[in-house]
Short mmCIF file of C-alpha atoms in Angstrom, two decimals:
data_model
loop_
_atom_site.label_atom_id
_atom_site.label_comp_id
_atom_site.label_asym_id
_atom_site.label_seq_id
_atom_site.Cartn_x
_atom_site.Cartn_y
_atom_site.Cartn_z
CA UNK W 1 -10.96 15.80 81.82
CA UNK W 2 -9.17 19.17 81.99
CA UNK W 3 -12.44 21.13 82.37
CA UNK W 4 -13.73 18.81 85.08
CA UNK W 5 -10.47 19.03 87.03
CA UNK W 6 -10.69 22.84 87.07
CA UNK W 7 -14.34 22.66 88.10
CA UNK W 8 -13.39 20.41 91.02
CA UNK W 9 -10.60 22.84 91.91
CA UNK W 10 -13.00 25.77 92.01
CA UNK W 11 -15.55 23.93 94.13
CA UNK W 12 -13.04 22.61 96.61
CA UNK W 13 -11.02 25.80 96.84
CA UNK W 14 -13.74 27.48 98.91
CA UNK W 15 -14.04 24.51 101.26
CA UNK W 16 -10.31 24.05 101.71
CA UNK W 17 -9.38 27.74 101.99
CA UNK W 18 -8.97 27.30 105.76
CA UNK W 19 -6.14 24.78 105.21
CA UNK W 20 -4.47 26.70 102.41
CA UNK W 21 -1.41 28.93 102.59
CA UNK W 22 -1.78 32.53 101.49
CA UNK W 23 0.83 35.16 100.68
CA UNK W 24 0.61 38.73 99.44
CA UNK W 25 3.22 40.28 97.16
CA UNK W 26 3.59 44.01 96.57
CA UNK W 27 5.38 44.95 93.35
CA UNK W 28 7.69 47.94 92.99
CA UNK W 29 8.23 47.96 89.21
CA UNK W 30 6.05 47.11 86.22
CA UNK W 31 6.19 46.90 82.44
CA UNK W 32 3.44 46.29 79.90
CA UNK W 33 3.67 44.54 76.53
CA UNK W 34 2.52 46.08 73.27
CA UNK W 35 -0.21 44.34 71.27
CA UNK W 36 -0.38 44.58 67.45
CA UNK W 37 -2.82 42.67 65.26
CA UNK W 38 -3.97 40.66 68.27
CA UNK W 39 -0.47 39.48 69.30
CA UNK W 40 1.98 40.71 71.91
CA UNK W 41 5.07 41.95 70.09
CA UNK W 42 7.31 43.40 72.79
CA UNK W 43 7.52 45.59 75.82
CA UNK W 44 6.17 49.14 75.46
CA UNK W 45 8.43 50.42 78.20
CA UNK W 46 11.42 49.57 80.32
CA UNK W 47 10.69 48.88 83.97
CA UNK W 48 8.65 51.69 85.54
CA UNK W 49 9.27 52.40 89.23
CA UNK W 50 6.03 52.55 91.25
CA UNK W 51 5.24 53.76 94.74
CA UNK W 52 2.32 54.20 97.11
CA UNK W 53 -1.10 53.05 95.93
CA UNK W 54 0.11 52.60 92.32
CA UNK W 55 1.92 49.37 93.18
CA UNK W 56 0.51 46.04 91.92
CA UNK W 57 -0.69 43.58 94.55
CA UNK W 58 -0.70 39.82 94.07
CA UNK W 59 -2.51 37.55 96.52
CA UNK W 60 -1.61 33.86 96.21
CA UNK W 61 -3.45 31.05 97.95
CA UNK W 62 -1.86 27.62 97.47
CA UNK W 63 -3.72 24.41 98.12
CA UNK W 64 -3.33 20.74 97.25
CA UNK W 65 -5.86 18.44 95.66
CA UNK W 66 -5.65 14.73 94.92
CA UNK W 67 -7.23 13.46 91.70
CA UNK W 68 -6.96 9.76 90.78
CA UNK W 69 -4.06 9.34 93.19
CA UNK W 70 -2.09 12.29 91.77
CA UNK W 71 -1.38 15.28 94.01
CA UNK W 72 -1.83 18.71 92.42
CA UNK W 73 -0.90 22.11 93.74
CA UNK W 74 -3.61 24.61 92.91
CA UNK W 75 -3.10 28.37 93.09
CA UNK W 76 -5.90 30.87 93.49
CA UNK W 77 -4.56 34.20 92.22
CA UNK W 78 -5.95 37.68 92.77
CA UNK W 79 -3.99 40.42 90.96
CA UNK W 80 -4.86 44.08 91.51
CA UNK W 81 -3.34 46.96 89.55
CA UNK W 82 -4.69 50.48 89.00
CA UNK W 83 -7.95 49.56 90.74
CA UNK W 84 -8.67 46.60 88.44
CA UNK W 85 -8.64 43.05 89.79
CA UNK W 86 -8.06 39.84 87.84
CA UNK W 87 -8.70 36.49 89.52
CA UNK W 88 -8.17 32.89 88.51
CA UNK W 89 -7.25 29.37 89.56
CA UNK W 90 -3.98 28.04 88.14
CA UNK W 91 -2.03 24.78 88.12
CA UNK W 92 1.65 24.20 87.35
CA UNK W 93 2.43 23.34 83.70
CA UNK W 94 5.68 21.34 83.56
CA UNK W 95 5.77 21.12 79.74
CA UNK W 96 5.36 24.88 79.24
CA UNK W 97 7.85 25.57 82.07
CA UNK W 98 10.54 23.46 80.36
CA UNK W 99 9.88 25.07 76.96
CA UNK W 100 10.07 28.61 78.37
CA UNK W 101 13.27 27.81 80.30
CA UNK W 102 14.91 26.77 77.03
CA UNK W 103 13.49 29.69 75.05
CA UNK W 104 14.46 32.32 77.64
CA UNK W 105 17.73 30.55 78.54
CA UNK W 106 16.83 30.68 82.25
CA UNK W 107 17.37 28.05 84.91
CA UNK W 108 14.21 28.79 86.89
CA UNK W 109 10.97 29.77 85.17
CA UNK W 110 7.76 28.24 86.47
CA UNK W 111 4.63 28.41 84.32
CA UNK W 112 1.09 28.09 85.58
CA UNK W 113 -2.06 27.81 83.46
CA UNK W 114 -5.78 28.27 84.11
CA UNK W 115 -8.67 26.55 82.35
CA UNK W 116 -8.92 29.33 79.74
CA UNK W 117 -5.28 28.91 78.71
CA UNK W 118 -4.05 32.07 80.43
CA UNK W 119 -0.53 31.86 81.83
CA UNK W 120 1.51 33.19 84.70
CA UNK W 121 5.31 32.99 84.37
CA UNK W 122 7.36 33.27 87.56
CA UNK W 123 11.14 33.70 87.33
CA UNK W 124 13.62 32.59 90.02
CA UNK W 125 10.92 31.45 92.48
CA UNK W 126 7.62 29.54 92.57
CA UNK W 127 4.07 30.44 93.55
CA UNK W 128 4.25 27.71 96.18
CA UNK W 129 7.22 29.42 97.86
CA UNK W 130 5.49 32.80 97.72
CA UNK W 131 2.24 31.48 99.17
CA UNK W 132 4.13 29.77 101.98
CA UNK W 133 6.20 32.85 102.87
CA UNK W 134 5.63 36.09 100.94
CA UNK W 135 8.79 37.52 102.57
CA UNK W 136 10.69 35.19 100.22
CA UNK W 137 9.93 37.74 97.48
CA UNK W 138 12.48 40.13 99.03
CA UNK W 139 15.20 37.44 98.92
CA UNK W 140 14.98 37.23 95.11
CA UNK W 141 15.33 40.84 93.86
CA UNK W 142 15.51 39.76 90.20
CA UNK W 143 12.29 37.74 90.37
CA UNK W 144 9.48 38.72 88.05
CA UNK W 145 5.90 37.61 87.68
CA UNK W 146 4.30 37.91 84.24
CA UNK W 147 0.60 37.57 83.40
CA UNK W 148 -0.28 36.65 79.82
CA UNK W 149 -3.87 36.44 78.66
CA UNK W 150 -6.08 37.86 75.93
CA UNK W 151 -6.50 41.15 77.81
CA UNK W 152 -3.05 41.84 79.19
CA UNK W 153 0.63 41.01 79.21
CA UNK W 154 2.03 42.61 82.33
CA UNK W 155 5.20 41.85 84.25
CA UNK W 156 6.14 43.12 87.66
CA UNK W 157 8.88 42.76 90.21
#
C-alpha cells in the first residue's frame, strides 16, 4: 500500500503542480553530521555561516491528495547545496514526529518521510507553512531543517 501511494503521488504531482503552492528557502548556516561505521554519530562542526552562492537552497512544493477518503499533504522537495541537488516526494509522519518531539524535548518538530525511508525534520515550523509563504522562514530565526538519508545528514537554518 505504501509503495502504491507514493507512486500515485509521483504521477499526480506533475499534473497537479499548477494548483500546488511553492516556496523557496535560502539557508544562512549549515552543519554536517559525522558518519562512523555506517551510522551518524554527531555533528562534525558547529553552525557554519554561509554567504553568496555557498548557501543551501530548498524548494518546497506542497500539494494535497485524497486516497480512500483520507486527505494527504504531499511535499516535493528539491535541495541544492554546493552544486549538488537532492529531490524527493515526502509525506508527514505523525508517529515519528511525536517520537522525535519527546526525544529532543521540543514542542514543534515535524517529520516527513519518503518512500525510501529518508527523513526531513523541521523545527519550529512546517513544510506546509513554508510552501505557502517562504517569508515565514524569517519569522522563525531558530528554525532548522535537517535531511537524514543514507548519503547525508545535513541541517541548515
